[in-house]
Coordinates of C-alpha atoms and ligand atoms in Angstrom, one line a residue:
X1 CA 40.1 75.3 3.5
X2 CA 41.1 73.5 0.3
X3 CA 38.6 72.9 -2.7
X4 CA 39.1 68.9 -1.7
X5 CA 38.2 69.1 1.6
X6 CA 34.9 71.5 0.8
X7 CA 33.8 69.2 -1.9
X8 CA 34.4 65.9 0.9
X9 CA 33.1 67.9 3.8
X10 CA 30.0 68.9 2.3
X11 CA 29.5 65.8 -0.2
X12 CA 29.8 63.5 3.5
X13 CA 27.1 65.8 5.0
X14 CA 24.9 65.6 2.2
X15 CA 25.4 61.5 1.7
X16 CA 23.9 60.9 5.4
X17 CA 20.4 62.4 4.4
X18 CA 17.7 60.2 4.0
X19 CA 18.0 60.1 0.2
X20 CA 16.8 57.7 -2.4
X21 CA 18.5 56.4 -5.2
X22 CA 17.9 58.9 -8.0
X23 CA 19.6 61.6 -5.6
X24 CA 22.0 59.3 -4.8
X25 CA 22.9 58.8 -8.7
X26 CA 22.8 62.7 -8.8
X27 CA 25.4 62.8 -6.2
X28 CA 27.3 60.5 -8.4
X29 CA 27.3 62.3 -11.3
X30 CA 27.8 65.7 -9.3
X31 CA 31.0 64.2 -8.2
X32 CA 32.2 62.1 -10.5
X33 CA 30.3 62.4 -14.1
X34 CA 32.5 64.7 -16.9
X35 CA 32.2 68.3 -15.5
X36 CA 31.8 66.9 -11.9
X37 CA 33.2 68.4 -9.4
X38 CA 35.9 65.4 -8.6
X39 CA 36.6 64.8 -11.9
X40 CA 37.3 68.9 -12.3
X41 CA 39.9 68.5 -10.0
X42 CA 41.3 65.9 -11.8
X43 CA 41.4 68.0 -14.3
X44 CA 42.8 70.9 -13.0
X45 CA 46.2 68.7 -11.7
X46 CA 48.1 70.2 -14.3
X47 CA 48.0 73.2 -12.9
X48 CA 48.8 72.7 -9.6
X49 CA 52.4 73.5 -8.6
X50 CA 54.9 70.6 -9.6
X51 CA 56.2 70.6 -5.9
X52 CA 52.5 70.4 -4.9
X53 CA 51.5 68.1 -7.4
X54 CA 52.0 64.9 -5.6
X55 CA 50.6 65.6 -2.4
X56 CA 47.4 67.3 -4.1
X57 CA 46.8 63.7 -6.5
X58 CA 47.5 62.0 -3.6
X59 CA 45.1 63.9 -1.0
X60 CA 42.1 64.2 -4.2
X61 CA 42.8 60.0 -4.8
X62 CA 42.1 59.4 -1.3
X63 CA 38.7 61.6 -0.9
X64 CA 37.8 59.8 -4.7
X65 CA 38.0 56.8 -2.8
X66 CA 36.2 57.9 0.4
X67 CA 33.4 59.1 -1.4
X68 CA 33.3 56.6 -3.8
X69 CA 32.9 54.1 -0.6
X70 CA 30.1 56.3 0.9
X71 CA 28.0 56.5 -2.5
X72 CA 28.4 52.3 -2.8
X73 CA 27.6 51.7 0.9
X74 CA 24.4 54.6 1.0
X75 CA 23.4 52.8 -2.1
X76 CA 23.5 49.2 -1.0
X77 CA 21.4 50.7 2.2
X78 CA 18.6 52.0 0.0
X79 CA 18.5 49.0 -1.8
X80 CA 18.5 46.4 1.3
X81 CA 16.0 49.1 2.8
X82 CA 13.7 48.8 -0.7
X83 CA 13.6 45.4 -0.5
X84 CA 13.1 45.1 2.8
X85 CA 9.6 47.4 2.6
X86 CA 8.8 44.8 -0.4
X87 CA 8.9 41.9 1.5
X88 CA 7.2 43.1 4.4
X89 CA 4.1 44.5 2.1
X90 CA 4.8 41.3 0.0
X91 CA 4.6 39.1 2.9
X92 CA 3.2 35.2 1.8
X93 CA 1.7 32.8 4.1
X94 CA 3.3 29.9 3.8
X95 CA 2.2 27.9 6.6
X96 CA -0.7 25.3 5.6
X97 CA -3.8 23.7 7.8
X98 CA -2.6 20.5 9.1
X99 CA -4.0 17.6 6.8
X100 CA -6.4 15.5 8.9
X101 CA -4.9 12.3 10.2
X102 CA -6.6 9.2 8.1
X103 CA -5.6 5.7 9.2
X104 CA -5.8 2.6 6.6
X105 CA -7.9 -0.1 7.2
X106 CA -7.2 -4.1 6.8
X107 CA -9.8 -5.5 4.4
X108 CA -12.1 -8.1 6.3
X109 CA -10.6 -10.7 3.5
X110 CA -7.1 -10.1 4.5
X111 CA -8.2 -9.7 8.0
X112 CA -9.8 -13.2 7.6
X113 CA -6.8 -15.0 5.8
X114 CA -4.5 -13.9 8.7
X115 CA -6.8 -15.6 11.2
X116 CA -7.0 -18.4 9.0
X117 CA -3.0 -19.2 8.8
X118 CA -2.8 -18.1 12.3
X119 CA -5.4 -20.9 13.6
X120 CA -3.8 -23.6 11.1
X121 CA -0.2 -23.1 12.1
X122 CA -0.9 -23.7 15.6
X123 CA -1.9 -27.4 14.6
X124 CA 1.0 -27.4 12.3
X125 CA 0.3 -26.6 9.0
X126 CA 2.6 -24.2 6.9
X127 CA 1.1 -22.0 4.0
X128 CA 1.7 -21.9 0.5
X129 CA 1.3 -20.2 -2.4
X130 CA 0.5 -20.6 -6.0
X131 CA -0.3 -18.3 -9.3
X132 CA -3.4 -16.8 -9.9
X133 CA -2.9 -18.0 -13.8
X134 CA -2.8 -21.8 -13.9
X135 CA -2.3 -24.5 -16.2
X136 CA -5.5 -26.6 -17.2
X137 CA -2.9 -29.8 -15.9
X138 CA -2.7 -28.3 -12.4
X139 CA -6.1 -27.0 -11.8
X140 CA -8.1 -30.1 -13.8
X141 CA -6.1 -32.8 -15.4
X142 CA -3.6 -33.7 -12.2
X143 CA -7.0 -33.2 -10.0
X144 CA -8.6 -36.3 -12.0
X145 CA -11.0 -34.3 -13.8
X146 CA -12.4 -35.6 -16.5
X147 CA -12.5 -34.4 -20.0
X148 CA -16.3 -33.5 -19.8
X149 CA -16.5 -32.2 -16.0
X150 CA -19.0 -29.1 -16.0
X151 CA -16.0 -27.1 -14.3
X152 CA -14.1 -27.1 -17.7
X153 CA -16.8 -25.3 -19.8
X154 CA -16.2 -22.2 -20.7
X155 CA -19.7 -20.7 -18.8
X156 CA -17.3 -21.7 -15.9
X157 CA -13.7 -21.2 -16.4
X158 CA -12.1 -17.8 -17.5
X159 CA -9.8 -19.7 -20.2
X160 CA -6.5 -17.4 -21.0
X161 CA -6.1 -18.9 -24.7
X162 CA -7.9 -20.8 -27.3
X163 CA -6.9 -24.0 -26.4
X164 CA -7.5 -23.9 -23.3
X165 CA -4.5 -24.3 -21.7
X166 CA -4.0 -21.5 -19.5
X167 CA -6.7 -19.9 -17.1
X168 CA -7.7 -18.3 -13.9
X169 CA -7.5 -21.1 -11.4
X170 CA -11.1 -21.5 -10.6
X171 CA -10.0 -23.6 -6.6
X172 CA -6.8 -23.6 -4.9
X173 CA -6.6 -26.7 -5.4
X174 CA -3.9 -26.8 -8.0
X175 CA -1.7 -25.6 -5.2
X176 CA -2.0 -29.2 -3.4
X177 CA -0.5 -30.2 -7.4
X178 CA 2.2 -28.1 -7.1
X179 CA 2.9 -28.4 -4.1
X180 CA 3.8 -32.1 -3.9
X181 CA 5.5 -32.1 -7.2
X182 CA 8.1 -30.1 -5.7
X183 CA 8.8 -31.9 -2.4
X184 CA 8.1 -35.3 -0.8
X185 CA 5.6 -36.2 1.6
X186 CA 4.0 -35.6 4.5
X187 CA 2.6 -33.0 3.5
X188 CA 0.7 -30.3 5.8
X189 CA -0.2 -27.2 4.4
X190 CA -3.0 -24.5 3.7
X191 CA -3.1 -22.7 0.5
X192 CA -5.1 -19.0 1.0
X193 CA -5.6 -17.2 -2.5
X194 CA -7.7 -15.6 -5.2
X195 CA -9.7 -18.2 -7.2
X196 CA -12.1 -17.3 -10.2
X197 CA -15.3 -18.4 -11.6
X198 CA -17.5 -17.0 -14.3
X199 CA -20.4 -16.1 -11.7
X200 CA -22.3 -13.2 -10.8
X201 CA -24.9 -12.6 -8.0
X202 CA -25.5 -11.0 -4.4
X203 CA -23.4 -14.6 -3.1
X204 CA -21.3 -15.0 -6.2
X205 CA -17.9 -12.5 -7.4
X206 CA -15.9 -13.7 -10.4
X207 CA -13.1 -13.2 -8.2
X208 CA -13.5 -14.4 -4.6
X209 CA -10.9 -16.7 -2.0
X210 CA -10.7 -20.1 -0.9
X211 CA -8.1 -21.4 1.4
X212 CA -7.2 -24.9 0.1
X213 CA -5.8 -27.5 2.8
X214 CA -4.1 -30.3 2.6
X215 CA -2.2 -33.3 4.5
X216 CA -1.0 -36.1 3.6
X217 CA 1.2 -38.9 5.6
X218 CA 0.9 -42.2 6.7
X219 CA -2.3 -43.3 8.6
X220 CA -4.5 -40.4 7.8
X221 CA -8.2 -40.8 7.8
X222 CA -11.2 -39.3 7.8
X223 CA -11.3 -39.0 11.4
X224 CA -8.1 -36.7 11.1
X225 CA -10.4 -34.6 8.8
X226 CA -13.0 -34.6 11.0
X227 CA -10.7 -33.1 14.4
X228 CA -9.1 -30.8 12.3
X229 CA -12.0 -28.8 11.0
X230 CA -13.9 -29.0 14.4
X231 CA -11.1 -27.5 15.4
X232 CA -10.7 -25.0 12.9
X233 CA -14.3 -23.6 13.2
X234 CA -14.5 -23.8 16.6
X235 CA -11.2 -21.2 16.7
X236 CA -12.0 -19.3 13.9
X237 CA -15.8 -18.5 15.2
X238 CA -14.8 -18.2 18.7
X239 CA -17.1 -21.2 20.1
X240 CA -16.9 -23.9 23.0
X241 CA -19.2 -26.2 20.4
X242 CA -20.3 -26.7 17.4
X243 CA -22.8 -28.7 15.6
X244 CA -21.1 -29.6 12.1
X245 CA -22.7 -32.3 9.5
X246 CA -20.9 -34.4 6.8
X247 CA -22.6 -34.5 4.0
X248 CA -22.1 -36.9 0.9
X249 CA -20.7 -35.1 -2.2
X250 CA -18.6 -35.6 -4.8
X251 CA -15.4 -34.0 -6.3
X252 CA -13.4 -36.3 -8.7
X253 CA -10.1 -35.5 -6.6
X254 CA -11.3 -36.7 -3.2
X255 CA -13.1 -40.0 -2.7
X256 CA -14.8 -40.3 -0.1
X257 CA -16.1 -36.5 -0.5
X258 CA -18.4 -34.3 1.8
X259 CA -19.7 -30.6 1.8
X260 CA -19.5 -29.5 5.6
X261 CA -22.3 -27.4 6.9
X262 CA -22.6 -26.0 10.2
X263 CA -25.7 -25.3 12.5
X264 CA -26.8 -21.3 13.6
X265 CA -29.7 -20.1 14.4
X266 CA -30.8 -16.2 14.1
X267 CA -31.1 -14.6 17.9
X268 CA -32.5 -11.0 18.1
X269 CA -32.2 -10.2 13.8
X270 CA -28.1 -11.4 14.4
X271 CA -26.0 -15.1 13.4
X272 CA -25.2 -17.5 16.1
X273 CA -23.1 -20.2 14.7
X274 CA -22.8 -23.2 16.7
X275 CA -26.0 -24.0 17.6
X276 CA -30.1 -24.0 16.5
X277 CA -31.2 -26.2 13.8
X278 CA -30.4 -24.6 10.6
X279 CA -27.3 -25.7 8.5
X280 CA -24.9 -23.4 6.2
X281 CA -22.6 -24.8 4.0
X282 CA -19.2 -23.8 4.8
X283 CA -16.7 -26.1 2.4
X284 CA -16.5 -29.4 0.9
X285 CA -13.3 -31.6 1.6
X286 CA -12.6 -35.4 1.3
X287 CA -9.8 -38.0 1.4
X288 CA -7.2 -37.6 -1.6
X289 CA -8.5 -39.5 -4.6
X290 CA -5.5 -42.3 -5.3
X291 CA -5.5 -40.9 -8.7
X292 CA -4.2 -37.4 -7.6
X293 CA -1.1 -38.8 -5.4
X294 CA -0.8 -41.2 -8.6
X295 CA 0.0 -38.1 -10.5
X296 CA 1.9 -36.7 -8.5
X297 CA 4.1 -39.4 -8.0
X298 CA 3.0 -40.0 -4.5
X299 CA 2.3 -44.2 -3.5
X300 CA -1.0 -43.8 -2.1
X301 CA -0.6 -47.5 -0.9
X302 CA 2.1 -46.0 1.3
X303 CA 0.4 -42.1 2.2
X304 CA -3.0 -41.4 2.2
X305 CA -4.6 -38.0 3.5
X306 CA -7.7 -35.5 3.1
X307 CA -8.0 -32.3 1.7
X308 CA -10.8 -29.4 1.8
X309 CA -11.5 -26.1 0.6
X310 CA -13.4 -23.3 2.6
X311 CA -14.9 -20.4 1.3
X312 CA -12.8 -17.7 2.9
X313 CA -15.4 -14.7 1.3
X314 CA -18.8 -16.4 3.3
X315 CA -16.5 -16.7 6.2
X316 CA -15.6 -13.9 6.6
X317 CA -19.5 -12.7 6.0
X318 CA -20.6 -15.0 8.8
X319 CA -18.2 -13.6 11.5
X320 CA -18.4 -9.8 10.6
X321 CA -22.2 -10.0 9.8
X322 CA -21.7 -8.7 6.2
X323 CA -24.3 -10.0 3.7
X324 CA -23.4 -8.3 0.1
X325 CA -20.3 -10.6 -1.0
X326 CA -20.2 -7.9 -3.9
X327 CA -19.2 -5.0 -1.7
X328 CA -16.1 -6.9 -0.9
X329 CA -14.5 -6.1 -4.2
X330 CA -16.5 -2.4 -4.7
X331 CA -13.4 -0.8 -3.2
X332 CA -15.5 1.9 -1.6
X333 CA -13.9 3.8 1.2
X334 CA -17.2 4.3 3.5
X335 CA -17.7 0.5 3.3
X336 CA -14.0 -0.3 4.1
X337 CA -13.7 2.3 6.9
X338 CA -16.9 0.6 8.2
X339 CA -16.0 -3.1 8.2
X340 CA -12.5 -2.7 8.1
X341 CA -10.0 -3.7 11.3
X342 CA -8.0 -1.2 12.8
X343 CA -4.3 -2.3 12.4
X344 CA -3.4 -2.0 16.1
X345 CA -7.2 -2.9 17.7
X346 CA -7.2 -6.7 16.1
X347 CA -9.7 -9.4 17.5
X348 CA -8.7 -11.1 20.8
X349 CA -8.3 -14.8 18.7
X350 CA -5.8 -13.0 16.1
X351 CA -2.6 -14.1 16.7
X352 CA -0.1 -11.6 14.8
X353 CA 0.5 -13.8 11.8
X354 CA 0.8 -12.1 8.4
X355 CA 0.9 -13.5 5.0
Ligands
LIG1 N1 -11.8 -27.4 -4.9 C1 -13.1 -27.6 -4.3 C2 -14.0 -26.5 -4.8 O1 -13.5 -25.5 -5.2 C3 -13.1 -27.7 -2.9 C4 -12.4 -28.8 -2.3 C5 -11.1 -28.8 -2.0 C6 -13.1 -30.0 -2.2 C7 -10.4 -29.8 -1.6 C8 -12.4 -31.1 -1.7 C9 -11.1 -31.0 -1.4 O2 -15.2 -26.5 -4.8

């Protein structure tokens, strides 16, 4: 047997032992480093026969390559193998406990708003919108309030600038101002939004909502004003009856003007509304002062109307029996979750509409 085949024959057998790679290297540089014993042959070519020559380079090429293939190939297998062991000892869990399922809540306020709209539009009335930041001409002046109205002190009003001319709207009223500025009568439309008010007690936010209506056509009177909001409490508390009073008041842009208030009495510790002998004011409304539609270039010798405001916070205190107004705007999670509606379980009298 040649050297070649020796060296291959016993190099294969020794390359399928369970080696690791410094024995592997070894082999390498048994084989193939200076005095190896491949590279020795190499060496030796010159004296080989000439007539030999060819087949001997030929034959010692091909076991180079051979053996050259086995070292790479057992190498790559120790290597995969290493790795292998590392990531099994190495082994991360990557799965996670599930994060618990937490469904948002609608605020009462918004929850309230949305019944409001709902209840109006079925009697007609679209709603619209206006800033929170208001011109003093919009939310006084075009209202016929005079220069020296309590309203317009500053104990009141949240003014924006020195001179007064921009603040936080302190009604939604200014929305019945823009509102027929833009267009031409009738008008029918309710106004929800955030009004302001510098005022702070267990029944008073700084912030807090009013829904501002207003309609205006030919022929309207107070008895139109009357039907509507006997209508609209009666709906929105979920009563057959309900014992509502007029009373006298004043605001300078209605004339004749009333605060409403409606009877409830208290049955076992909890609110009835509709009925018993004790009143709660719920808003104030009255027929459009000629003034306003004056101003807003409406003829009120030709269109006449009413307009009111209701408290959408107490509202929405009555119905949900909630009695801290401040815990509205506290943002606390406990409380939300608490009085909060679920956004598929809505009140039977909720009739899908959103703002
Ligand atoms: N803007 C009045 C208020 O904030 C309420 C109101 C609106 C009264 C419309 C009459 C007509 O107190």
């Amino acid at each position: 047997m040649s050297d070649i085949k020796k060296i291959k024959d016993n190099f294969i057998l020794k390359l399928k032992e369970n080696l690791d790679l410094n024995q592997v290297n070894q082999i390498k540089t048994d084989l193939f480093g200076k005095t190896g014993l491949i590279s020795s042959q190499f060496k030796m070519m010159g004296k080989v026969p000439e007539e030999e020559r060819k087949k001997f380079a030929s034959n010692l090429n091909l076991v180079k390559d051979e053996l050259q293939n086995l070292i790479t190939a057992k190498i790559d297998d120790i290597e995969t193998k290493e790795i292998n062991q590392k990531l099994e000892k190495e082994k991360i869990d990557i799965t996670l406990p599930e994060r618990p399922f937490v469904q948002g809540k609608i605020h009462p306020v918004s929850q309230v708003i949305d019944e409001i709209s709902s209840i109006f539009s079925e009697i007609g009335f679209s709603v619209e919108e206006g800033p929170d930041v208001e011109n003093e001409y919009n939310n006084f002046t075009a209202l016929n309030t005079p220069d020296n109205h309590p309203a317009r002190d500053m104990h009141d009003t949240f003014y924006l600038d020195d001179k007064k001319e921009l603040l936080l709207r302190t009604h939604t009223s200014p929305v019945q101002i823009r509102t027929m500025l833009n267009d031409k009568p009738p008008f029918k439309i309710i106004a929800p939004g955030r009004t302001y008010r510098s005022d702070s007690d267990q029944t008073h936010t700084p912030m807090f909502h009013q829904v501002e209506g207003l309609h205006i056509d030919k022929d309207i009177n107070m008895g139109h004003l009357k039907g509507c909001l006997n209508y609209f409490i009666k709906e929105f508390f979920e009563v057959n009856k309900i014992k509502m009073r007029f009373r006298p008041s004043h605001f300078p842009f209605t004339e004749p003007s009333a605060e409403v208030d409606i009877g409830y009495e208290i049955k076992d510790g909890k609110i009835v509304i509709g009925e018993g002998d004790k009143w709660l004011e719920v808003l104030g409304c009255g027929m459009v002062h000629p003034n306003v539609l004056k101003n807003v270039k409406v003829n009120p010798d030709e269109f006449q109307g009413y307009a009111f405001g209701i408290g959408i916070d107490r509202l929405a205190m009555l119905k949900y029996g909630i009695n801290d107004l401040r815990a509205f705007f506290d943002c606390d999670y406990r409380w939300l979750n608490h009085f909060g509606f679920d956004p598929v379980d809505v009140p039977s009298n909720y009739r899908g509409l959103s703002r």
